[in-house]
Each structure stands twice: as structure tokens, then as C-alpha cells.
Coordinates of C-alpha atoms (C1' of nucleotides) in Angstrom, one line a residue:
Chain A
M230 CA 0.9 -27.8 11.1
S231 CA 2.9 -27.6 7.9
L232 CA 6.2 -25.7 7.8
D233 CA 8.1 -24.7 4.8
D234 CA 6.7 -26.1 1.6
T235 CA 8.6 -24.5 -1.1
T236 CA 10.6 -27.6 -2.0
L237 CA 7.9 -30.3 -1.2
S238 CA 5.3 -31.8 -3.4
L239 CA 1.8 -31.3 -2.1
H240 CA 1.2 -35.0 -1.5
A241 CA 4.5 -35.1 0.4
R242 CA 3.5 -32.1 2.5
I243 CA 0.1 -33.7 3.4
R244 CA 1.8 -37.0 4.4
G245 CA 4.4 -35.1 6.4
D246 CA 1.7 -33.1 8.3
I247 CA -0.1 -36.3 9.3
E248 CA 3.0 -38.2 10.1
G249 CA 4.2 -35.3 12.2
A250 CA 1.0 -35.2 14.0
I251 CA 1.1 -39.0 14.8
L252 CA 4.8 -39.1 15.9
S253 CA 4.5 -35.9 18.0
G254 CA 1.4 -37.6 19.8
T255 CA -1.1 -35.0 18.7
L256 CA -2.8 -37.8 16.9
R257 CA -3.0 -40.9 18.9
P258 CA -3.5 -44.6 18.0
G259 CA -7.2 -45.2 17.2
D260 CA -8.0 -41.6 16.3
R261 CA -9.8 -41.0 13.0
I262 CA -8.2 -38.5 10.8
P263 CA -10.3 -36.2 8.4
F264 CA -12.0 -37.9 5.4
E265 CA -10.5 -37.5 2.0
H266 CA -13.0 -35.0 1.0
E267 CA -12.2 -32.9 4.0
L268 CA -8.5 -33.0 3.3
M269 CA -9.2 -32.0 -0.3
A270 CA -11.0 -29.0 0.9
Q271 CA -8.3 -28.3 3.6
Y272 CA -5.5 -28.4 1.1
G273 CA -7.4 -27.3 -2.0
C274 CA -6.4 -30.2 -4.1
A275 CA -7.9 -33.2 -5.9
R276 CA -8.8 -36.5 -4.1
M277 CA -6.0 -38.4 -5.9
T278 CA -3.5 -36.2 -4.3
V279 CA -4.9 -36.8 -0.9
N280 CA -5.1 -40.4 -1.7
K281 CA -1.6 -40.8 -2.6
A282 CA -0.4 -39.3 0.6
L283 CA -2.7 -41.5 2.6
T284 CA -1.8 -44.8 0.8
G285 CA 1.8 -44.1 1.5
L286 CA 1.1 -43.7 5.2
V287 CA -0.9 -47.1 5.0
E288 CA 2.2 -48.7 3.3
A289 CA 4.4 -47.3 6.1
G290 CA 2.2 -48.8 8.6
L291 CA 1.1 -45.5 10.3
L292 CA -2.6 -45.5 9.2
D293 CA -5.5 -48.2 8.8
R294 CA -8.3 -47.5 6.4
R295 CA -11.7 -49.0 6.4
K296 CA -14.3 -48.3 3.6
R297 CA -17.2 -46.3 4.7
A298 CA -15.7 -46.0 8.3
G299 CA -12.7 -43.8 7.6
T300 CA -8.9 -43.6 8.2
F301 CA -7.6 -44.3 11.5
V302 CA -4.0 -44.1 13.2
S303 CA -2.6 -47.6 13.5
R304 CA -1.8 -49.1 16.9
P305 CA 1.9 -49.7 17.2
Q306 CA 2.6 -53.2 16.3
I307 CA 5.9 -53.4 14.4
H308 CA 8.2 -53.8 17.4
M309 CA 11.3 -54.0 15.2
A310 CA 14.7 -52.4 15.3
A311 CA 17.1 -52.5 12.3
L312 CA 20.4 -54.3 13.0
A313 CA 23.0 -53.2 10.4
I314 CA 24.7 -56.2 8.8
P315 CA 28.2 -55.4 9.7
D316 CA 30.5 -55.0 6.7
I317 CA 33.6 -55.4 8.7
Q318 CA 35.9 -54.1 5.9
A319 CA 33.9 -51.0 5.3
E320 CA 33.6 -50.3 9.0
V321 CA 37.2 -50.5 9.7
T322 CA 38.3 -48.5 6.9
G323 CA 35.5 -46.0 7.6
R324 CA 37.1 -45.4 10.9
G325 CA 40.5 -44.6 9.2
Q326 CA 42.1 -47.8 10.4
A327 CA 44.2 -50.1 8.1
Y328 CA 42.1 -53.2 7.3
R329 CA 43.9 -56.5 6.4
L330 CA 42.4 -59.8 5.7
E331 CA 44.0 -63.2 6.2
L332 CA 42.6 -66.3 4.6
L333 CA 43.3 -69.1 7.0
S334 CA 41.7 -71.9 5.0
R335 CA 39.8 -72.4 1.9
D336 CA 37.9 -75.7 1.0
L337 CA 35.5 -77.1 -1.5
L338 CA 32.9 -79.3 0.2
P339 CA 30.2 -81.5 -1.2
A340 CA 26.8 -80.6 0.0
A341 CA 26.4 -83.9 2.1
S342 CA 29.3 -83.1 4.3
V343 CA 27.9 -79.8 5.4
D344 CA 26.5 -79.5 8.9
P345 CA 22.7 -79.1 8.3
E346 CA 22.5 -76.9 11.3
R347 CA 24.6 -74.5 9.5
M348 CA 23.4 -74.7 5.8
R349 CA 21.2 -77.1 4.0
P350 CA 22.5 -76.7 0.4
P351 CA 20.5 -78.5 -2.5
R352 CA 21.6 -82.0 -3.3
G353 CA 24.8 -82.3 -5.3
A354 CA 25.8 -78.6 -4.8
K355 CA 29.3 -77.7 -3.9
V356 CA 29.9 -75.5 -1.0
L357 CA 32.9 -73.1 -0.4
A358 CA 34.2 -73.1 3.2
L359 CA 36.4 -70.3 4.3
T360 CA 38.0 -69.3 7.5
C361 CA 39.3 -65.7 7.7
R362 CA 40.8 -63.5 10.3
H363 CA 40.3 -59.7 10.2
L364 CA 42.8 -57.2 11.4
A365 CA 42.6 -53.5 12.0
D366 CA 45.9 -51.7 12.3
G367 CA 47.5 -55.2 12.4
V368 CA 45.6 -56.3 15.3
P369 CA 43.2 -59.3 14.9
F370 CA 39.7 -58.4 16.0
A371 CA 37.4 -60.9 14.3
V372 CA 37.5 -64.5 13.1
E373 CA 35.0 -65.9 10.7
E374 CA 33.9 -69.3 9.4
R375 CA 31.8 -69.0 6.3
L376 CA 29.9 -71.3 4.0
I377 CA 28.9 -70.1 0.5
S378 CA 26.6 -72.2 -1.6
L379 CA 28.2 -72.3 -5.1
K380 CA 24.7 -73.2 -6.4
A381 CA 23.3 -69.8 -5.3
V382 CA 26.6 -67.9 -6.1
P383 CA 28.8 -69.6 -8.7
E384 CA 31.0 -66.6 -9.3
A385 CA 32.2 -67.0 -5.7
A386 CA 34.4 -69.9 -6.7
T387 CA 36.6 -67.7 -8.8
V388 CA 36.9 -64.7 -6.5
D389 CA 40.2 -63.9 -4.8
F390 CA 39.2 -63.6 -1.1
T391 CA 42.6 -62.6 0.1
E392 CA 41.9 -59.1 -1.4
V393 CA 38.3 -58.4 -0.6
A394 CA 36.5 -59.7 2.5
P395 CA 33.9 -62.3 1.6
G396 CA 31.3 -60.3 3.5
S397 CA 31.9 -57.2 1.4
W398 CA 31.9 -59.1 -1.7
L399 CA 28.7 -60.8 -1.1
L400 CA 27.1 -57.6 0.1
A401 CA 27.9 -56.0 -3.2
H402 CA 27.1 -58.9 -5.5
V403 CA 24.3 -61.0 -4.2
P404 CA 20.8 -60.0 -3.2
W405 CA 18.9 -62.0 -0.5
T406 CA 15.3 -62.2 0.5
E407 CA 15.7 -63.6 4.1
A408 CA 18.2 -63.3 6.7
E409 CA 18.5 -64.7 10.3
H410 CA 20.9 -63.4 12.9
R411 CA 21.7 -65.1 16.2
I412 CA 23.7 -63.4 18.7
T413 CA 25.3 -65.3 21.7
A414 CA 27.9 -64.7 24.2
A415 CA 30.3 -67.6 24.9
P416 CA 33.9 -68.0 26.4
A417 CA 36.6 -68.1 23.9
G418 CA 37.1 -71.5 22.4
R419 CA 38.6 -73.1 19.4
L420 CA 38.1 -70.3 17.0
A421 CA 38.9 -67.4 19.5
G422 CA 42.4 -68.8 19.8
A423 CA 43.2 -67.0 16.5
L424 CA 42.1 -63.8 18.1
G425 CA 44.8 -64.0 20.6
V426 CA 42.6 -63.7 23.6
E427 CA 42.8 -65.7 26.8
E428 CA 41.0 -68.9 27.0
G429 CA 37.6 -68.5 28.6
M430 CA 37.4 -64.7 27.7
A431 CA 33.8 -63.5 27.0
C432 CA 33.3 -63.4 23.3
L433 CA 30.4 -62.1 21.1
I434 CA 29.3 -64.8 18.4
L435 CA 27.3 -63.6 15.5
D436 CA 25.8 -66.3 13.3
R437 CA 24.1 -65.0 10.2
R438 CA 22.4 -67.0 7.5
T439 CA 20.9 -65.6 4.3
W440 CA 18.6 -67.2 1.7
R441 CA 17.1 -66.1 -1.7
G442 CA 13.8 -67.6 -1.7
D443 CA 14.3 -71.3 -0.5
Q444 CA 17.9 -71.4 -1.6
P445 CA 20.6 -70.9 1.1
I446 CA 23.3 -68.3 0.1
T447 CA 25.8 -68.1 3.0
H448 CA 26.2 -68.9 6.7
V449 CA 28.8 -67.2 8.6
R450 CA 30.0 -67.4 12.3
Q451 CA 31.9 -64.2 13.3
V452 CA 33.6 -64.3 16.6
F453 CA 34.5 -61.0 18.3
P454 CA 36.4 -60.4 21.5
G455 CA 34.0 -59.2 24.0
A456 CA 36.1 -56.4 25.1
G457 CA 35.9 -53.3 22.7
F458 CA 33.5 -54.6 20.1
D459 CA 29.8 -53.8 20.2
L460 CA 27.0 -54.5 17.7
V461 CA 24.9 -51.4 17.1
A462 CA 21.5 -51.2 15.8
R463 CA 19.8 -47.9 15.1
F464 CA 16.3 -47.6 13.8
T465 CA 14.0 -44.7 12.9
G466 CA 10.4 -45.6 12.5
A467 CA 7.3 -46.0 14.5
G468 CA 6.9 -48.5 17.3
G469 CA 6.9 -48.9 21.0
P470 CA 9.8 -49.1 23.4
G471 CA 10.3 -52.0 25.7
Chain B
M282 CA 5.4 -63.9 -15.5
S283 CA 2.3 -63.0 -13.8
L284 CA 0.3 -65.9 -12.0
D285 CA -3.3 -65.9 -11.0
D286 CA -4.7 -62.2 -11.2
T287 CA -8.3 -62.8 -10.4
T288 CA -8.0 -61.1 -6.9
L289 CA -5.3 -58.7 -7.5
S290 CA -5.6 -55.1 -8.7
L291 CA -3.7 -54.3 -11.9
H292 CA -1.2 -52.1 -10.3
A293 CA -0.5 -54.7 -7.6
R294 CA 0.0 -57.3 -10.4
I295 CA 2.5 -55.3 -12.2
R296 CA 4.3 -54.5 -9.0
G297 CA 4.3 -58.3 -8.1
D298 CA 5.6 -59.2 -11.5
I299 CA 8.6 -56.9 -11.3
E300 CA 9.3 -57.6 -7.6
G301 CA 9.2 -61.4 -8.4
A302 CA 11.6 -60.9 -11.3
I303 CA 14.0 -59.1 -9.0
L304 CA 13.8 -61.4 -6.1
S305 CA 14.2 -64.5 -8.4
G306 CA 17.3 -62.9 -9.9
T307 CA 15.8 -62.6 -13.3
L308 CA 16.3 -58.9 -13.1
R309 CA 19.7 -58.0 -11.5
P310 CA 20.9 -55.0 -9.7
G311 CA 21.7 -52.2 -12.1
D312 CA 19.4 -53.6 -14.8
R313 CA 17.0 -51.1 -16.5
I314 CA 13.4 -52.2 -16.6
P315 CA 11.0 -51.1 -19.3
F316 CA 9.9 -47.4 -19.6
E317 CA 6.5 -46.5 -18.3
H318 CA 5.1 -46.2 -21.8
E319 CA 6.3 -49.6 -22.6
L320 CA 4.8 -51.2 -19.5
M321 CA 1.5 -49.2 -20.4
A322 CA 1.4 -51.0 -23.7
Q323 CA 2.5 -54.3 -22.3
Y324 CA -0.4 -54.3 -19.7
G325 CA -2.7 -52.2 -21.7
C326 CA -3.3 -49.5 -19.0
A327 CA -2.8 -45.9 -18.2
R328 CA 0.6 -44.5 -17.2
M329 CA -0.8 -43.6 -13.7
T330 CA -1.4 -47.3 -13.0
V331 CA 2.2 -48.2 -14.0
N332 CA 3.4 -45.3 -12.2
K333 CA 1.7 -46.3 -9.1
A334 CA 3.3 -49.7 -9.3
L335 CA 6.8 -48.3 -9.8
T336 CA 6.4 -45.8 -7.2
G337 CA 5.6 -48.4 -4.6
L338 CA 8.7 -50.3 -5.6
V339 CA 10.8 -47.2 -5.1
E340 CA 9.5 -46.7 -1.7
A341 CA 10.1 -50.4 -0.9
G342 CA 13.7 -49.8 -1.9
L343 CA 13.7 -52.3 -4.9
L344 CA 13.9 -49.7 -7.7
D345 CA 15.7 -46.4 -8.4
R346 CA 14.4 -43.9 -11.0
R347 CA 16.2 -41.2 -12.8
K348 CA 14.6 -38.8 -15.0
R349 CA 15.4 -39.1 -18.8
A350 CA 17.5 -42.2 -18.0
G351 CA 14.8 -44.8 -16.8
T352 CA 14.1 -47.2 -14.0
F353 CA 16.8 -49.4 -12.5
V354 CA 17.0 -52.4 -10.2
S355 CA 18.5 -51.1 -6.9
R356 CA 21.8 -52.2 -5.7
P357 CA 21.3 -53.8 -2.4
Q358 CA 22.2 -51.0 0.1
I359 CA 19.6 -51.5 2.9
H360 CA 21.9 -53.8 4.7
M361 CA 19.6 -54.2 7.6
A362 CA 17.9 -57.0 9.4
A363 CA 15.1 -56.6 11.9
L364 CA 15.8 -57.3 15.5
A365 CA 12.7 -57.8 17.4
I366 CA 12.6 -55.8 20.6
P367 CA 12.5 -58.6 23.0
D368 CA 9.3 -58.5 25.2
I369 CA 10.8 -60.8 27.8
Q370 CA 7.4 -61.3 29.5
A371 CA 5.6 -62.3 26.3
E372 CA 8.4 -64.5 25.2
V373 CA 8.5 -66.6 28.4
T374 CA 4.9 -67.0 28.6
G375 CA 4.7 -67.8 24.9
R376 CA 7.0 -70.8 25.5
G377 CA 4.6 -72.0 28.2
Q378 CA 6.8 -71.3 31.1
A379 CA 5.7 -69.4 34.2
Y380 CA 7.0 -65.9 34.2
R381 CA 7.8 -64.0 37.4
L382 CA 9.1 -60.5 38.0
E383 CA 10.9 -59.3 40.9
L384 CA 11.4 -55.6 41.4
L385 CA 14.8 -55.2 43.1
S386 CA 14.8 -51.3 43.5
R387 CA 12.7 -48.4 42.4
D388 CA 13.9 -44.8 42.7
L389 CA 13.0 -41.3 41.6
L390 CA 16.1 -39.5 40.3
P391 CA 16.5 -35.8 39.5
A392 CA 17.6 -35.4 35.8
A393 CA 21.0 -33.9 36.8
S394 CA 22.0 -37.2 38.6
V395 CA 21.5 -39.4 35.6
D396 CA 24.6 -40.7 33.7
P397 CA 24.5 -38.8 30.4
E398 CA 25.9 -41.7 28.7
R399 CA 22.7 -43.5 29.5
M400 CA 20.1 -40.8 29.1
R401 CA 20.0 -37.0 28.7
P402 CA 16.5 -36.2 30.2
P403 CA 15.4 -32.6 29.8
R404 CA 16.4 -30.2 32.5
G405 CA 14.2 -30.5 35.7
A406 CA 12.7 -33.7 34.7
K407 CA 12.3 -36.6 37.0
V408 CA 13.5 -40.0 36.0
L409 CA 12.2 -43.3 37.3
A410 CA 15.1 -45.9 37.9
L411 CA 14.0 -49.5 38.2
T412 CA 16.2 -52.7 38.8
C413 CA 14.3 -56.0 37.9
R414 CA 15.0 -59.7 37.7
H415 CA 13.1 -61.8 35.2
L416 CA 12.5 -65.5 36.2
A417 CA 11.2 -68.4 34.1
D418 CA 9.8 -71.3 36.0
G419 CA 11.5 -69.8 39.1
V420 CA 14.9 -69.6 37.5
P421 CA 16.3 -66.1 37.1
F422 CA 17.5 -65.6 33.4
A423 CA 17.8 -61.8 33.0
V424 CA 18.4 -58.7 35.0
E425 CA 17.6 -55.3 33.9
E426 CA 18.5 -51.8 35.0
R427 CA 16.0 -49.3 33.5
L428 CA 15.5 -45.5 33.4
I429 CA 12.2 -44.0 32.5
S430 CA 11.9 -40.4 31.7
L431 CA 8.7 -39.2 33.6
K432 CA 8.7 -36.1 31.2
A433 CA 8.1 -38.4 28.4
V434 CA 5.9 -40.9 30.1
P435 CA 4.3 -39.4 33.2
E436 CA 1.9 -42.3 33.6
A437 CA 4.9 -44.6 34.5
A438 CA 5.1 -43.0 37.9
T439 CA 1.9 -44.7 38.9
V440 CA 2.2 -48.2 37.4
D441 CA 2.7 -51.2 39.6
F442 CA 5.9 -52.7 38.0
T443 CA 5.7 -55.8 40.3
E444 CA 2.8 -57.0 38.1
V445 CA 3.6 -56.2 34.6
A446 CA 7.2 -55.9 33.3
P447 CA 8.3 -52.5 32.5
G448 CA 9.3 -53.4 28.9
S449 CA 6.0 -55.0 28.3
W450 CA 4.1 -51.9 29.7
L451 CA 6.2 -49.6 27.7
L452 CA 5.7 -51.6 24.5
A453 CA 2.0 -51.5 24.9
H454 CA 1.7 -47.8 25.9
V455 CA 4.3 -45.5 24.5
P456 CA 5.2 -45.0 20.9
W457 CA 8.8 -44.3 19.8
T458 CA 10.6 -42.8 16.8
E459 CA 14.1 -43.8 17.3
A460 CA 15.8 -46.7 19.0
E461 CA 19.3 -47.7 19.4
H462 CA 20.5 -51.3 20.6
R463 CA 24.0 -52.0 21.6
I464 CA 25.0 -55.6 22.2
T465 CA 28.1 -56.6 24.0
A466 CA 29.7 -59.7 25.6
A467 CA 31.2 -59.2 29.0
P468 CA 32.2 -61.4 31.9
A469 CA 29.7 -61.5 34.6
G470 CA 30.1 -58.5 37.0
R471 CA 28.1 -56.6 39.5
L472 CA 24.7 -57.0 38.0
A473 CA 25.2 -60.6 36.9
G474 CA 25.6 -61.8 40.5
A475 CA 21.8 -61.5 40.8
L476 CA 21.6 -64.1 38.0
G477 CA 23.2 -66.6 40.1
V478 CA 26.1 -67.4 37.5
E479 CA 29.8 -67.7 38.3
E480 CA 32.0 -64.6 38.5
G481 CA 33.5 -64.0 35.1
M482 CA 31.1 -66.1 33.2
A483 CA 30.4 -64.8 29.6
C484 CA 27.1 -62.8 29.5
L485 CA 25.2 -61.1 26.8
I486 CA 24.4 -57.4 27.5
L487 CA 21.8 -55.5 25.5
D488 CA 21.6 -51.8 26.0
R489 CA 18.5 -50.2 24.4
R490 CA 17.6 -46.5 24.2
T491 CA 14.5 -45.2 22.6
W492 CA 13.4 -41.7 21.8
R493 CA 10.3 -40.0 20.5
G494 CA 11.6 -37.1 18.4
D495 CA 14.4 -35.5 20.5
Q496 CA 13.0 -36.7 23.8
P497 CA 14.4 -39.7 25.5
I498 CA 12.0 -42.2 26.6
T499 CA 13.8 -45.1 28.3
H500 CA 17.1 -46.6 28.5
V501 CA 17.5 -50.3 29.7
R502 CA 20.5 -52.6 30.1
Q503 CA 19.6 -56.3 30.2
V504 CA 22.0 -58.9 31.2
F505 CA 21.5 -62.5 30.1
P506 CA 23.8 -65.5 31.0
G507 CA 25.7 -66.3 27.9
A508 CA 24.8 -70.0 28.1
G509 CA 21.3 -70.8 26.7
F510 CA 20.3 -67.4 25.7
D511 CA 20.4 -66.0 22.2
L512 CA 19.0 -63.0 20.5
V513 CA 17.6 -63.9 17.2
A514 CA 16.8 -61.5 14.4
R515 CA 15.0 -62.6 11.3
F516 CA 14.3 -60.6 8.4
T517 CA 12.4 -60.8 5.1
G518 CA 13.1 -58.2 2.5
A519 CA 15.6 -57.3 -0.1
G520 CA 19.1 -56.8 0.5
G521 CA 22.6 -58.3 0.2
P522 CA 24.2 -61.0 2.5
G523 CA 27.6 -60.3 4.2
Chain C
dA254 C1' -39.6 -56.9 16.8
dC255 C1' -36.7 -58.9 13.1
dA256 C1' -34.9 -60.2 9.1
dT257 C1' -34.1 -58.4 4.6
dA258 C1' -33.5 -55.2 1.1
dA259 C1' -32.1 -50.6 -0.5
dA260 C1' -29.7 -46.2 -0.2
dT261 C1' -25.6 -44.1 1.3
dA262 C1' -21.0 -42.8 2.2
dA263 C1' -16.5 -43.8 2.6
dT264 C1' -12.2 -45.9 0.4
dG265 C1' -10.2 -48.6 -3.9
dT266 C1' -9.0 -48.6 -8.6
dA267 C1' -8.4 -46.7 -13.0
dT268 C1' -8.4 -43.2 -16.8
dA269 C1' -6.7 -39.5 -20.1
dG270 C1' -4.7 -35.5 -20.2
dA271 C1' -1.6 -31.6 -18.7
dC272 C1' 2.3 -29.3 -17.2
dA273 C1' 6.9 -29.5 -14.6
dT274 C1' 11.5 -31.2 -13.9
dA275 C1' 15.8 -33.1 -14.6
dA276 C1' 19.2 -35.6 -17.1
dA277 C1' 20.9 -37.3 -21.2
dA278 C1' 22.0 -36.3 -26.0
dC279 C1' 22.9 -33.2 -29.6
dA280 C1' 24.0 -29.4 -31.8
dG281 C1' 27.0 -25.2 -32.7
dG282 C1' 30.7 -22.0 -32.0
dC283 C1' 35.2 -21.3 -30.5
Chain D
dG210 C1' 38.9 -31.2 -28.8
dC211 C1' 36.0 -28.5 -25.5
dC212 C1' 32.5 -25.9 -23.6
dT213 C1' 27.7 -24.1 -24.1
dG214 C1' 23.2 -23.8 -25.0
dT215 C1' 19.2 -26.3 -27.0
dT216 C1' 16.3 -30.1 -27.6
dT217 C1' 14.5 -34.5 -26.3
dT218 C1' 12.7 -37.8 -23.3
dA219 C1' 11.4 -40.1 -19.1
dT220 C1' 9.9 -39.4 -14.8
dG221 C1' 7.2 -36.3 -11.2
dT222 C1' 3.1 -34.2 -10.1
dC223 C1' -1.6 -33.0 -10.3
dT224 C1' -6.5 -32.7 -12.1
dA225 C1' -11.3 -34.1 -12.9
dT226 C1' -13.9 -37.8 -13.5
dA227 C1' -15.7 -42.5 -13.4
dC228 C1' -17.0 -46.7 -11.6
dA229 C1' -16.1 -50.5 -8.2
dT230 C1' -16.2 -52.3 -3.6
dT231 C1' -17.7 -52.6 1.1
dA232 C1' -19.5 -51.5 5.5
dT233 C1' -22.9 -48.9 7.6
dT234 C1' -27.3 -47.0 7.9
dT235 C1' -31.9 -46.5 6.7
dA236 C1' -36.1 -48.2 5.0
dT237 C1' -39.3 -51.9 4.2
dG238 C1' -42.2 -56.1 4.5
dT239 C1' -43.8 -59.7 7.3

DNA sequence: ACATAAATAATGTATAGACATAAAACAGGC
DNA sequence: GCCTGTTTTATGTCTATACATTATTTATGT
């Protein structure tokens, strides 16, 4: 089962063997895998080493363990895929295109005047409202309206967002604990005018809200022309297709 | 820092303390946390116990460790959010609406005739091609074109997909290791006609491909009318907003 | 038969110690 | 200064052992 082991620690090799057997289908959901003392004998190591491998696979969601009963292959239940939070600036420059940012508006709003559908900042907090246009090789390809709670990110008030895109800056500086994405298709309206597309053209709208604990950090609505822009999510892990 | 500990194991408490300090912002990205021997003294336990807590936080992506240098709070780099793979059937019935499936076409294709952009099945494999329409309370709201590699899922050839939606069946029966989603906005075209929307109406198109190892399992293109249908992805974890 | 108690067998947690490994710090020698 | 070894130090891995916990099995008393 195990391949080349010269570079791998033993617990990583045990883990890899079992993971491989599960992902290849040799071990199927519900199957019991050998007891710790059997794996000890099989690999000629201490129980703690086997235990470390199995504990890791439990955390990864591949195994379930029950005292006295044994260790079993989990039934796939995490039907999730990862959607990369698009860092527009990094993606454009990563493709070798020239990225340019235009700051169309910048306002400081009191918390009370913020649409609660978009963000519910704490009472009395100030909110920075930005409207930006993103250009690749001089051609506009995205417009974004963003709210940033200065209660959560006070440093944002002093950042020059004509140089670095607000999304890139936030990605690098502020950790979040919760995020919600909402993806919609809609005909080009008010915002899409700045993209230079025809009225009524199908556009992709990405709403993203992030929090740290209970505190809202940012809300952004990004509008992309439907033609030529996809959101791509790629995921490696265990689950079931649908 | 630690709250109630009566029910938690010591390594879990250490881990929770550090995780809490990171998520609350007390510890910031790049900060060094105490050395193992300092945490040993602080919690009055063995190094292995501290090590187990820290190793778990490394696997969770919250910490980075460098020999000789110490242990540091990770810079948010996992800019990912989870996009639930939509189980259309479960979602509709979960909202208390009546779900109905219409199988518009069912074909068995040789591997060679499959568009390689959609799927690259192994030579000689047969591919099941399905076209379905999903209805909620009698109203069509999604159309899907799906390919299923019978090499990967031979049982699919015998399933009656007029009863259970192919997505739901695959979710329950077939594990995958890799998935790719591609989300596009486009005006209603050929497929969207079956939705009963006007020509040119903005639609949301979701392409999903899944693999187990190198082997392709399924490709599906689902078309939703732009009005009234969002994809929502919610994620709890550590990262940075953008 | 049936409820209850005890033995058993698996995982869960923790320990103290040992050696390996890698990167930073420090020394010399040029 | 600059390069090159050497030492130091923190993490990485592994061991052998101990006791705790929990679900199952077996034994026991009525």
C-alpha cells in the first residue's frame, strides 16, 4: 500500500496509506479499519504514532472513531467546494495584464445611514463607502461598491485606495471568521453603466460580506460583465458529486 | 483567557485559548506565540500536550512553525469560502415546495464523442448524457445537462432518474476528491428556452466537474433564471476579507 | 427471562524522556 | 567586511507506559 517512504515521517505514511485506500475506494464508507494495536504490529511502531495518524484523519473528516467499537470510514457529508475569494488586483497582474484602479467615490457615512441589508455596523460607528472601477490593460472589467466598518478596521480610514485595491488591502491586513457570498445574474443597470456595456446585458453580481465574530468588517458588491468573466472554484478534498 | 474547562481536555483548552486570541484579534498575524517550554510551564503540563494543541492549529492553518525561530500566527492566506454543492432536490423540498423532475433526454455516448472541454473520459468508456428540468410547485426553475462517466459510476446506468435527481443520487452514492465550479452570467440561449424565460434574459450558469483521483465522474451545466435565484456560500473559518 | 452488575476491549488523554532536524546566532579566519 | 563552520535552540518525531472513559459483552442474582 505504501510507496516511497524515505522522506515521510511514519505517522504521515500511515495516514497517507489509509487516506489513499479511502479515496481510491478500496476502503468504503462504513468499513472498519484495523484496531490501533493491529496497526502497531503492522507498522512496528508505538500506539501513539498510530494514534497521531488516526486522529489527524478524524480531524480531516475521513474517519469516525467509537470507543470499544473501533474506527470506521466516514460517510461523505461535507458537500462543500471552495470558492476562492477573488483578489482582482492579484489575478489581473498574475495574468500579465496591466492593472489599474479608479476610485470613483469615497464617503464617510454614519452607521445609521447604512442600508441594513448590506451591513449592520455597531451604533455610532463610521463607515467608509467606496466605489471603484477595475481596469485590465485599460479596459474596465469590474465595478465595485464597498462598505468598510471603521470600527472593525480603523486603519482603513488612512489608506490611499487609489494605489492598492481595497480588496487586496483588506485581504492582506484583516482576518475574518465568517464570510457570505451571494452570486446573482442580472441585466446591467445603474452600476454596470460604468463598465461600458449595453443596457440590459447579462452581468455577474458577487455580493460578499465578512465578519470577525459578531462585528461586520466589509460588504462589497462587485459587478462583472457576463461575457468573459467566470468565477472559478476548485476544491480538493473528500465529498460527493452532485 | 480560558473559560470553563470542566469538560475540555487540556490540549483542547490550550488550543481554544490560542485560537480565541487569534480570532479576537488579541494575537495578530505575524505575532510569535510563546515557545512550547513556556506554554508547558504556563499550563503545567508535558511538552507533548502543548505540541498536540499547536500541531492541530497548524493543520487548521492558524499557525506557522519554524524550527529554532518559534511559532507564529499565520497571515491569512486561505482566501477561500465554502460553496455548498447545491442539491436542488433537497433544497426545494427543504423549503416546503413540491419538487418535480422531468427527464428530457437520456443517451449513451461513446467516450470519443464527448466534448473534451466538458469531460475527458478514459478511452472506450461509455458516458451517460442526461438533460433534466427541475420544477418547484410546477414552475420550472432550472435546466441541467449532465454527463456521467459509467467507467467511474457503472451503477448509474441502471438508475431511474425520473424518480431521483441525478445530483441527489450522485451526492449520496459517489465520493469525489476534486471538484471545479465555474459560474457565469449569460443571456438565455438554447437551454434556457426550456425554462420559459424570454430570449436574452440574464441567466446564471453553473458548470461543475468532479473527479476521483484522475478519473472524471460527472460534468453538469445548470442554468438558472437570473431573477430570483442566487447561489449562496457561507463560510466560517479564518481568513481575510477582500 | 430480565434487570443489574462486573469484566473487557477499544479509544482518549497525558507523561517523561530520547534523538533528529533545521534555522538562527555566533564565532573565527581570511 | 565577508564567508564558513560550529554551536545553540526550538520544533519534529517517536517510544513505552499509565490511567481515564465508554460502549459492549459477559456474568450474576432474583
